[in-house]
């Protein structure tokens, strides 16, 4: 029985949309503009322990589109998941939280952002694929070099 208690566990308990915001502060006038908007996309990732062996991981996308200096629309979406992770070495837990979990969440976030843009009357914004492994390794390197904890952008 004790041997069974040490079996590694990794399970997605729940996935959910934690936050969603759409703003069109300059509509309807800006919708008549014929200029091509500039699009800025920022990504963020967070992981935190919420109970023994339970973690919430969230990935946030902020999409800002502007025509000149005026905002056409702004979408912010945060997709999250609750993961059970037990009986793994701590260095592996960090990798799972920083790579595996965001990879599971991100496709849902991409779909939500695209859908919200379309429903708002704009062409869909397709978020690019993200290499969470490379991002995690860059964070680890920055921490090793005394750079603190960088955020994912």
Tab-separated table of N, CA and C in Angstrom:
chain	number	residue	atom	x	y	z
A	1	UNK	N	0.823	-1.191	0.000
A	1	UNK	CA	0.000	0.000	0.000
A	1	UNK	C	0.868	1.255	0.000
A	2	UNK	N	1.938	1.253	0.800
A	2	UNK	CA	2.824	2.413	0.856
A	2	UNK	C	3.458	2.669	-0.500
A	3	UNK	N	3.763	1.590	-1.240
A	3	UNK	CA	4.350	1.751	-2.574
A	3	UNK	C	3.369	2.439	-3.514
A	4	UNK	N	2.093	2.118	-3.407
A	4	UNK	CA	1.071	2.722	-4.248
A	4	UNK	C	0.943	4.215	-3.951
A	5	UNK	N	1.138	4.619	-2.686
A	5	UNK	CA	1.047	6.022	-2.301
A	5	UNK	C	2.127	6.873	-2.962
A	6	UNK	N	3.206	6.263	-3.412
A	6	UNK	CA	4.309	7.007	-4.024
A	6	UNK	C	4.222	7.045	-5.552
A	7	UNK	N	3.151	6.533	-6.111
A	7	UNK	CA	2.978	6.540	-7.555
A	7	UNK	C	2.815	7.977	-8.032
A	8	UNK	N	3.586	8.385	-9.040
A	8	UNK	CA	3.436	9.752	-9.559
A	8	UNK	C	2.030	9.974	-10.117
A	9	UNK	N	1.497	11.158	-9.846
A	9	UNK	CA	0.152	11.521	-10.294
A	9	UNK	C	0.224	12.843	-11.049
A	10	UNK	N	-0.375	12.865	-12.231
A	10	UNK	CA	-0.572	14.109	-12.980
A	10	UNK	C	-1.931	14.021	-13.639
A	11	UNK	N	-2.857	14.868	-13.187
A	11	UNK	CA	-4.208	14.851	-13.738
A	11	UNK	C	-4.742	16.266	-13.861
A	12	UNK	N	-5.419	16.500	-14.963
A	12	UNK	CA	-6.165	17.736	-15.118
A	12	UNK	C	-7.496	17.536	-14.405
A	13	UNK	N	-7.753	18.332	-13.398
A	13	UNK	CA	-9.004	18.216	-12.651
A	13	UNK	C	-10.118	19.038	-13.284
A	14	UNK	N	-9.755	20.226	-13.790
A	14	UNK	CA	-10.762	21.116	-14.357
A	14	UNK	C	-10.084	22.167	-15.215
A	15	UNK	N	-10.724	22.514	-16.329
A	15	UNK	CA	-10.257	23.606	-17.176
A	15	UNK	C	-11.399	24.604	-17.275
A	16	UNK	N	-11.068	25.905	-17.208
A	16	UNK	CA	-12.129	26.903	-17.207
A	16	UNK	C	-11.607	28.254	-17.698
A	17	UNK	N	-12.551	29.052	-18.181
A	17	UNK	CA	-12.262	30.431	-18.574
A	17	UNK	C	-12.366	31.271	-17.316
A	18	UNK	N	-11.246	31.823	-16.879
A	18	UNK	CA	-11.206	32.552	-15.613
A	18	UNK	C	-11.587	34.011	-15.790
A	19	UNK	N	-11.220	34.607	-16.923
A	19	UNK	CA	-11.495	36.024	-17.131
A	19	UNK	C	-11.575	36.290	-18.625
A	20	UNK	N	-12.498	37.164	-19.016
A	20	UNK	CA	-12.635	37.539	-20.411
A	20	UNK	C	-13.137	38.967	-20.472
A	21	UNK	N	-12.468	39.780	-21.282
A	21	UNK	CA	-12.846	41.179	-21.412
A	21	UNK	C	-12.696	41.604	-22.864
A	22	UNK	N	-13.688	42.356	-23.350
A	22	UNK	CA	-13.637	42.953	-24.680
A	22	UNK	C	-14.010	44.416	-24.528
A	23	UNK	N	-13.190	45.284	-25.075
A	23	UNK	CA	-13.474	46.712	-25.041
A	23	UNK	C	-13.338	47.278	-26.446
A	24	UNK	N	-14.278	48.133	-26.810
A	24	UNK	CA	-14.235	48.883	-28.067
A	24	UNK	C	-14.472	50.353	-27.714
A	25	UNK	N	-13.500	51.002	-27.098
A	25	UNK	CA	-13.726	52.332	-26.527
A	25	UNK	C	-14.025	53.435	-27.548
A	26	UNK	N	-13.642	53.265	-28.786
A	26	UNK	CA	-13.828	54.329	-29.767
A	26	UNK	C	-14.849	53.987	-30.845
A	27	UNK	N	-15.677	52.976	-30.581
A	27	UNK	CA	-16.699	52.635	-31.570
A	27	UNK	C	-17.924	53.511	-31.336
A	28	UNK	N	-18.696	53.803	-32.307
A	28	UNK	CA	-18.669	53.250	-33.651
A	28	UNK	C	-17.798	54.035	-34.628
A	29	UNK	N	-17.362	55.247	-34.267
A	29	UNK	CA	-16.642	56.102	-35.210
A	29	UNK	C	-15.393	55.437	-35.783
A	30	UNK	N	-14.625	54.757	-34.941
A	30	UNK	CA	-13.368	54.169	-35.416
A	30	UNK	C	-13.614	53.015	-36.388
A	31	UNK	N	-14.809	52.444	-36.342
A	31	UNK	CA	-15.130	51.338	-37.245
A	31	UNK	C	-15.227	51.796	-38.702
A	32	UNK	N	-15.327	53.096	-38.909
A	32	UNK	CA	-15.389	53.646	-40.264
A	32	UNK	C	-13.998	53.881	-40.849
A	33	UNK	N	-12.968	53.766	-40.020
A	33	UNK	CA	-11.586	53.973	-40.482
A	33	UNK	C	-11.205	52.893	-41.497
A	34	UNK	N	-10.424	53.282	-42.481
A	34	UNK	CA	-9.998	52.340	-43.520
A	34	UNK	C	-8.547	51.902	-43.356
A	35	UNK	N	-7.859	52.451	-42.363
A	35	UNK	CA	-6.453	52.099	-42.147
A	35	UNK	C	-6.321	50.695	-41.570
A	36	UNK	N	-5.178	50.091	-41.864
A	36	UNK	CA	-4.854	48.778	-41.292
A	36	UNK	C	-4.455	48.979	-39.823
A	37	UNK	N	-5.091	48.278	-38.898
A	37	UNK	CA	-4.741	48.458	-37.483
A	37	UNK	C	-3.415	47.778	-37.137
A	38	UNK	N	-2.763	48.299	-36.097
A	38	UNK	CA	-1.583	47.642	-35.537
A	38	UNK	C	-2.070	46.716	-34.421
A	39	UNK	N	-1.503	45.520	-34.385
A	39	UNK	CA	-1.923	44.520	-33.405
A	39	UNK	C	-0.742	44.217	-32.485
A	40	UNK	N	-0.997	44.289	-31.176
A	40	UNK	CA	0.012	43.955	-30.167
A	40	UNK	C	-0.549	42.817	-29.322
A	41	UNK	N	0.215	41.746	-29.186
A	41	UNK	CA	-0.220	40.575	-28.422
A	41	UNK	C	0.793	40.316	-27.308
A	42	UNK	N	0.289	40.243	-26.085
A	42	UNK	CA	1.113	39.930	-24.923
A	42	UNK	C	0.583	38.654	-24.276
A	43	UNK	N	1.498	37.766	-23.909
A	43	UNK	CA	1.117	36.525	-23.224
A	43	UNK	C	1.713	36.513	-21.827
A	44	UNK	N	0.994	35.917	-20.897
A	44	UNK	CA	1.483	35.747	-19.543
A	44	UNK	C	1.090	34.374	-19.041
A	45	UNK	N	1.850	33.855	-18.090
A	45	UNK	CA	1.567	32.543	-17.522
A	45	UNK	C	1.797	32.624	-16.023
A	46	UNK	N	0.895	31.995	-15.261
A	46	UNK	CA	1.024	31.946	-13.812
A	46	UNK	C	0.745	30.538	-13.336
A	47	UNK	N	1.426	30.152	-12.283
A	47	UNK	CA	1.155	28.866	-11.635
A	47	UNK	C	1.259	29.083	-10.136
A	48	UNK	N	0.272	28.553	-9.424
A	48	UNK	CA	0.315	28.673	-7.970
A	48	UNK	C	-0.299	27.448	-7.318
A	49	UNK	N	0.220	27.128	-6.149
A	49	UNK	CA	-0.311	26.023	-5.372
A	49	UNK	C	-1.602	26.484	-4.712
A	50	UNK	N	-2.658	25.679	-4.819
A	50	UNK	CA	-3.935	26.047	-4.205
A	50	UNK	C	-4.333	25.088	-3.084
A	51	UNK	N	-3.687	23.952	-3.008
A	51	UNK	CA	-3.891	22.967	-1.948
A	51	UNK	C	-2.749	21.970	-2.072
A	52	UNK	N	-2.662	21.038	-1.154
A	52	UNK	CA	-1.599	20.037	-1.198
A	52	UNK	C	-1.714	19.216	-2.483
A	53	UNK	N	-0.718	19.345	-3.350
A	53	UNK	CA	-0.699	18.590	-4.596
A	53	UNK	C	-1.620	19.128	-5.676
A	54	UNK	N	-2.251	20.271	-5.439
A	54	UNK	CA	-3.168	20.878	-6.404
A	54	UNK	C	-2.632	22.251	-6.814
A	55	UNK	N	-2.653	22.506	-8.113
A	55	UNK	CA	-2.100	23.746	-8.641
A	55	UNK	C	-3.063	24.359	-9.653
A	56	UNK	N	-3.142	25.689	-9.637
A	56	UNK	CA	-3.863	26.392	-10.684
A	56	UNK	C	-2.817	26.983	-11.616
A	57	UNK	N	-2.973	26.704	-12.903
A	57	UNK	CA	-2.097	27.259	-13.931
A	57	UNK	C	-2.986	28.060	-14.872
A	58	UNK	N	-2.559	29.285	-15.178
A	58	UNK	CA	-3.350	30.111	-16.087
A	58	UNK	C	-2.445	30.737	-17.141
A	59	UNK	N	-3.018	30.894	-18.326
A	59	UNK	CA	-2.327	31.559	-19.429
A	59	UNK	C	-3.233	32.711	-19.856
A	60	UNK	N	-2.647	33.908	-19.964
A	60	UNK	CA	-3.390	35.111	-20.306
A	60	UNK	C	-2.892	35.666	-21.630
A	61	UNK	N	-3.830	36.078	-22.466
A	61	UNK	CA	-3.497	36.776	-23.719
A	61	UNK	C	-4.166	38.136	-23.683
A	62	UNK	N	-3.392	39.179	-23.992
A	62	UNK	CA	-3.922	40.524	-24.121
A	62	UNK	C	-3.650	40.976	-25.544
A	63	UNK	N	-4.711	41.241	-26.282
A	63	UNK	CA	-4.609	41.650	-27.683
A	63	UNK	C	-5.116	43.085	-27.779
A	64	UNK	N	-4.241	43.985	-28.212
A	64	UNK	CA	-4.603	45.385	-28.377
A	64	UNK	C	-4.450	45.744	-29.847
A	65	UNK	N	-5.505	46.260	-30.436
A	65	UNK	CA	-5.430	46.719	-31.824
A	65	UNK	C	-5.704	48.211	-31.844
A	66	UNK	N	-4.874	48.933	-32.585
A	66	UNK	CA	-4.999	50.389	-32.654
A	66	UNK	C	-4.977	50.858	-34.098
A	67	UNK	N	-5.683	51.933	-34.340
A	67	UNK	CA	-5.599	52.663	-35.597
A	67	UNK	C	-5.031	54.018	-35.207
A	68	UNK	N	-3.783	54.259	-35.614
A	68	UNK	CA	-3.093	55.455	-35.139
A	68	UNK	C	-2.868	55.323	-33.645
A	69	UNK	N	-3.310	56.334	-32.891
A	69	UNK	CA	-3.136	56.273	-31.439
A	69	UNK	C	-4.448	55.931	-30.726
A	70	UNK	N	-5.478	55.561	-31.492
A	70	UNK	CA	-6.776	55.229	-30.900
A	70	UNK	C	-6.997	53.716	-30.914
A	71	UNK	N	-7.528	53.212	-29.812
A	71	UNK	CA	-7.774	51.772	-29.684
A	71	UNK	C	-9.005	51.381	-30.490
A	72	UNK	N	-8.826	50.396	-31.356
A	72	UNK	CA	-9.938	49.808	-32.103
A	72	UNK	C	-10.667	48.821	-31.189
A	73	UNK	N	-9.903	47.841	-30.669
A	73	UNK	CA	-10.471	46.949	-29.658
A	73	UNK	C	-9.351	46.335	-28.827
A	74	UNK	N	-9.750	45.889	-27.646
A	74	UNK	CA	-8.834	45.261	-26.696
A	74	UNK	C	-9.523	44.013	-26.168
A	75	UNK	N	-8.842	42.883	-26.273
A	75	UNK	CA	-9.354	41.618	-25.737
A	75	UNK	C	-8.340	41.100	-24.727
A	76	UNK	N	-8.841	40.730	-23.557
A	76	UNK	CA	-7.993	40.058	-22.578
A	76	UNK	C	-8.719	38.801	-22.130
A	77	UNK	N	-8.044	37.673	-22.258
A	77	UNK	CA	-8.631	36.390	-21.874
A	77	UNK	C	-7.643	35.619	-21.015
A	78	UNK	N	-8.171	34.987	-19.983
A	78	UNK	CA	-7.347	34.155	-19.103
A	78	UNK	C	-7.996	32.785	-19.001
A	79	UNK	N	-7.298	31.783	-19.530
A	79	UNK	CA	-7.750	30.389	-19.467
A	79	UNK	C	-6.946	29.713	-18.358
A	80	UNK	N	-7.621	28.948	-17.528
A	80	UNK	CA	-6.943	28.326	-16.392
A	80	UNK	C	-7.304	26.856	-16.273
A	81	UNK	N	-6.495	26.157	-15.516
A	81	UNK	CA	-6.756	24.763	-15.226
A	81	UNK	C	-6.302	24.432	-13.820
A	82	UNK	N	-6.964	23.469	-13.221
A	82	UNK	CA	-6.546	22.945	-11.921
A	82	UNK	C	-5.942	21.574	-12.180
A	83	UNK	N	-4.720	21.419	-11.738
A	83	UNK	CA	-3.966	20.191	-11.980
A	83	UNK	C	-3.578	19.548	-10.656
A	84	UNK	N	-3.696	18.230	-10.612
A	84	UNK	CA	-3.209	17.473	-9.467
A	84	UNK	C	-1.853	16.905	-9.850
A	85	UNK	N	-0.844	17.258	-9.057
A	85	UNK	CA	0.524	16.795	-9.300
A	85	UNK	C	1.075	16.298	-7.974
A	86	UNK	N	1.362	15.003	-7.902
A	86	UNK	CA	1.851	14.415	-6.651
A	86	UNK	C	3.003	13.450	-6.938
A	87	UNK	N	3.854	13.321	-5.956
A	87	UNK	CA	4.933	12.332	-5.955
A	87	UNK	C	5.911	12.502	-7.115
A	88	UNK	N	6.160	13.747	-7.478
A	88	UNK	CA	7.205	14.059	-8.460
A	88	UNK	C	8.283	14.866	-7.758
A	89	UNK	N	9.556	14.706	-8.167
A	89	UNK	CA	10.606	15.566	-7.610
A	89	UNK	C	10.290	17.026	-7.921
A	90	UNK	N	10.646	17.926	-7.007
A	90	UNK	CA	10.270	19.338	-7.153
A	90	UNK	C	10.771	19.946	-8.460
A	91	UNK	N	11.952	19.544	-8.945
A	91	UNK	CA	12.452	20.105	-10.209
A	91	UNK	C	11.573	19.660	-11.389
A	92	UNK	N	10.984	18.485	-11.298
A	92	UNK	CA	10.069	18.030	-12.346
A	92	UNK	C	8.713	18.737	-12.244
A	93	UNK	N	8.280	19.012	-11.022
A	93	UNK	CA	7.005	19.723	-10.841
A	93	UNK	C	7.080	21.084	-11.517
A	94	UNK	N	8.190	21.786	-11.353
A	94	UNK	CA	8.329	23.103	-11.980
A	94	UNK	C	8.252	23.001	-13.498
A	95	UNK	N	8.867	21.979	-14.068
A	95	UNK	CA	8.800	21.777	-15.515
A	95	UNK	C	7.390	21.459	-15.991
A	96	UNK	N	6.681	20.643	-15.223
A	96	UNK	CA	5.301	20.301	-15.579
A	96	UNK	C	4.427	21.556	-15.518
A	97	UNK	N	4.590	22.350	-14.459
A	97	UNK	CA	3.802	23.576	-14.306
A	97	UNK	C	4.143	24.620	-15.371
A	98	UNK	N	5.414	24.683	-15.756
A	98	UNK	CA	5.859	25.709	-16.693
A	98	UNK	C	5.773	25.319	-18.155
A	99	UNK	N	5.626	24.019	-18.447
A	99	UNK	CA	5.616	23.571	-19.842
A	99	UNK	C	4.359	22.762	-20.167
A	100	UNK	N	4.155	21.666	-19.478
A	100	UNK	CA	3.076	20.736	-19.826
A	100	UNK	C	1.702	21.365	-19.608
A	101	UNK	N	1.486	21.954	-18.452
A	101	UNK	CA	0.174	22.533	-18.151
A	101	UNK	C	-0.193	23.671	-19.118
A	102	UNK	N	0.704	24.649	-19.348
A	102	UNK	CA	0.350	25.708	-20.304
A	102	UNK	C	0.096	25.169	-21.717
A	103	UNK	N	0.820	24.122	-22.110
A	103	UNK	CA	0.582	23.529	-23.431
A	103	UNK	C	-0.816	22.938	-23.531
A	104	UNK	N	-1.351	22.450	-22.426
A	104	UNK	CA	-2.699	21.895	-22.432
A	104	UNK	C	-3.758	23.004	-22.468
A	105	UNK	N	-3.479	24.115	-21.820
A	105	UNK	CA	-4.434	25.221	-21.697
A	105	UNK	C	-4.460	26.101	-22.949
A	106	UNK	N	-3.310	26.336	-23.541
A	106	UNK	CA	-3.156	27.333	-24.604
A	106	UNK	C	-4.080	27.142	-25.810
A	107	UNK	N	-4.314	25.934	-26.313
A	107	UNK	CA	-5.223	25.808	-27.461
A	107	UNK	C	-6.631	26.347	-27.179
A	108	UNK	N	-7.095	26.196	-25.965
A	108	UNK	CA	-8.403	26.726	-25.593
A	108	UNK	C	-8.378	28.254	-25.590
A	109	UNK	N	-7.299	28.824	-25.082
A	109	UNK	CA	-7.140	30.278	-25.078
A	109	UNK	C	-7.123	30.824	-26.504
A	110	UNK	N	-6.392	30.159	-27.395
A	110	UNK	CA	-6.340	30.587	-28.799
A	110	UNK	C	-7.733	30.615	-29.417
A	111	UNK	N	-8.512	29.577	-29.167
A	111	UNK	CA	-9.867	29.490	-29.725
A	111	UNK	C	-10.758	30.593	-29.167
A	112	UNK	N	-10.646	30.866	-27.888
A	112	UNK	CA	-11.473	31.898	-27.257
A	112	UNK	C	-11.161	33.270	-27.845
A	113	UNK	N	-9.881	33.613	-27.965
A	113	UNK	CA	-9.502	34.923	-28.511
A	113	UNK	C	-10.016	35.068	-29.936
A	114	UNK	N	-9.832	34.056	-30.744
A	114	UNK	CA	-10.298	34.094	-32.129
A	114	UNK	C	-11.813	34.270	-32.178
A	115	UNK	N	-12.527	33.515	-31.359
A	115	UNK	CA	-13.984	33.568	-31.342
A	115	UNK	C	-14.497	34.940	-30.885
A	116	UNK	N	-13.899	35.488	-29.836
A	116	UNK	CA	-14.339	36.789	-29.332
A	116	UNK	C	-14.134	37.871	-30.383
A	117	UNK	N	-13.008	37.855	-31.071
A	117	UNK	CA	-12.750	38.854	-32.117
A	117	UNK	C	-13.797	38.739	-33.227
A	118	UNK	N	-14.101	37.530	-33.641
A	118	UNK	CA	-15.089	37.310	-34.691
A	118	UNK	C	-16.473	37.773	-34.248
A	119	UNK	N	-16.858	37.433	-33.029
A	119	UNK	CA	-18.172	37.825	-32.516
A	119	UNK	C	-18.274	39.331	-32.320
A	120	UNK	N	-17.135	39.997	-32.142
A	120	UNK	CA	-17.127	41.455	-31.995
A	120	UNK	C	-17.192	42.156	-33.353
A	121	UNK	N	-17.152	41.371	-34.438
A	121	UNK	CA	-17.273	41.953	-35.764
A	121	UNK	C	-15.955	42.212	-36.461
A	122	UNK	N	-14.890	41.617	-35.969
A	122	UNK	CA	-13.562	41.807	-36.545
A	122	UNK	C	-13.047	40.491	-37.114
A	123	UNK	N	-12.037	40.561	-37.974
A	123	UNK	CA	-11.409	39.308	-38.413
A	123	UNK	C	-10.805	38.592	-37.199
A	124	UNK	N	-10.761	37.275	-37.230
A	124	UNK	CA	-10.206	36.552	-36.071
A	124	UNK	C	-8.723	36.855	-35.898
A	125	UNK	N	-8.316	36.952	-34.655
A	125	UNK	CA	-6.898	37.064	-34.310
A	125	UNK	C	-6.431	35.656	-33.975
A	126	UNK	N	-5.483	35.163	-34.741
A	126	UNK	CA	-4.963	33.815	-34.504
A	126	UNK	C	-3.639	33.926	-33.755
A	127	UNK	N	-3.661	33.551	-32.486
A	127	UNK	CA	-2.437	33.575	-31.692
A	127	UNK	C	-1.473	32.526	-32.228
A	128	UNK	N	-0.220	32.891	-32.320
A	128	UNK	CA	0.805	31.968	-32.818
A	128	UNK	C	1.023	30.829	-31.830
A	129	UNK	N	1.556	29.734	-32.337
A	129	UNK	CA	1.957	28.639	-31.458
A	129	UNK	C	3.062	29.152	-30.536
A	130	UNK	N	3.119	28.623	-29.335
A	130	UNK	CA	4.117	29.038	-28.347
A	130	UNK	C	4.940	27.831	-27.936
A	131	UNK	N	6.251	28.013	-27.887
A	131	UNK	CA	7.149	26.963	-27.413
A	131	UNK	C	7.363	27.173	-25.914
A	132	UNK	N	6.494	26.572	-25.104
A	132	UNK	CA	6.580	26.755	-23.660
A	132	UNK	C	7.855	26.146	-23.088
A	133	UNK	N	8.401	25.120	-23.747
A	133	UNK	CA	9.668	24.530	-23.286
A	133	UNK	C	10.793	25.559	-23.380
A	134	UNK	N	10.897	26.238	-24.520
A	134	UNK	CA	11.944	27.252	-24.694
A	134	UNK	C	11.734	28.412	-23.724
A	135	UNK	N	10.480	28.796	-23.525
A	135	UNK	CA	10.163	29.883	-22.602
A	135	UNK	C	10.568	29.515	-21.174
A	136	UNK	N	10.262	28.276	-20.784
A	136	UNK	CA	10.599	27.806	-19.444
A	136	UNK	C	12.115	27.767	-19.258
A	137	UNK	N	12.825	27.264	-20.263
A	137	UNK	CA	14.280	27.198	-20.169
A	137	UNK	C	14.887	28.595	-20.080
A	138	UNK	N	14.331	29.555	-20.803
A	138	UNK	CA	14.823	30.938	-20.725
A	138	UNK	C	14.587	31.518	-19.334
A	139	UNK	N	13.436	31.198	-18.742
A	139	UNK	CA	13.154	31.657	-17.380
A	139	UNK	C	14.137	31.048	-16.388
A	140	UNK	N	14.395	29.751	-16.541
A	140	UNK	CA	15.325	29.073	-15.648
A	140	UNK	C	16.719	29.679	-15.765
A	141	UNK	N	17.132	29.977	-16.994
A	141	UNK	CA	18.446	30.586	-17.221
A	141	UNK	C	18.509	31.975	-16.604
A	142	UNK	N	17.449	32.752	-16.750
A	142	UNK	CA	17.411	34.101	-16.176
A	142	UNK	C	17.485	34.046	-14.656
A	143	UNK	N	16.786	33.076	-14.059
A	143	UNK	CA	16.828	32.923	-12.606
A	143	UNK	C	18.220	32.503	-12.152
A	144	UNK	N	18.859	31.609	-12.915
A	144	UNK	CA	20.209	31.148	-12.572
A	144	UNK	C	21.217	32.296	-12.648
A	145	UNK	N	20.942	33.255	-13.544
A	145	UNK	CA	21.836	34.405	-13.695
A	145	UNK	C	21.483	35.540	-12.757
A	146	UNK	N	20.583	35.278	-11.790
A	146	UNK	CA	20.245	36.297	-10.804
A	146	UNK	C	19.259	37.322	-11.315
A	147	UNK	N	18.544	36.989	-12.389
A	147	UNK	CA	17.600	37.936	-12.961
A	147	UNK	C	16.245	37.898	-12.327
A	148	UNK	N	16.081	37.169	-11.244
A	148	UNK	CA	14.773	37.087	-10.614
A	148	UNK	C	13.834	36.207	-11.391
A	149	UNK	N	12.553	36.492	-11.270
A	149	UNK	CA	11.539	35.691	-11.943
A	149	UNK	C	10.934	36.493	-13.071
A	150	UNK	N	11.383	36.285	-14.300
A	150	UNK	CA	10.814	37.044	-15.412
A	150	UNK	C	9.410	36.568	-15.731
A	151	UNK	N	8.598	37.478	-16.251
A	151	UNK	CA	7.266	37.089	-16.691
A	151	UNK	C	7.345	36.698	-18.157
A	152	UNK	N	6.369	35.941	-18.584
A	152	UNK	CA	6.326	35.504	-19.986
A	152	UNK	C	5.658	36.613	-20.781
A	153	UNK	N	6.357	37.146	-21.753
A	153	UNK	CA	5.794	38.158	-22.653
A	153	UNK	C	6.091	37.812	-24.068
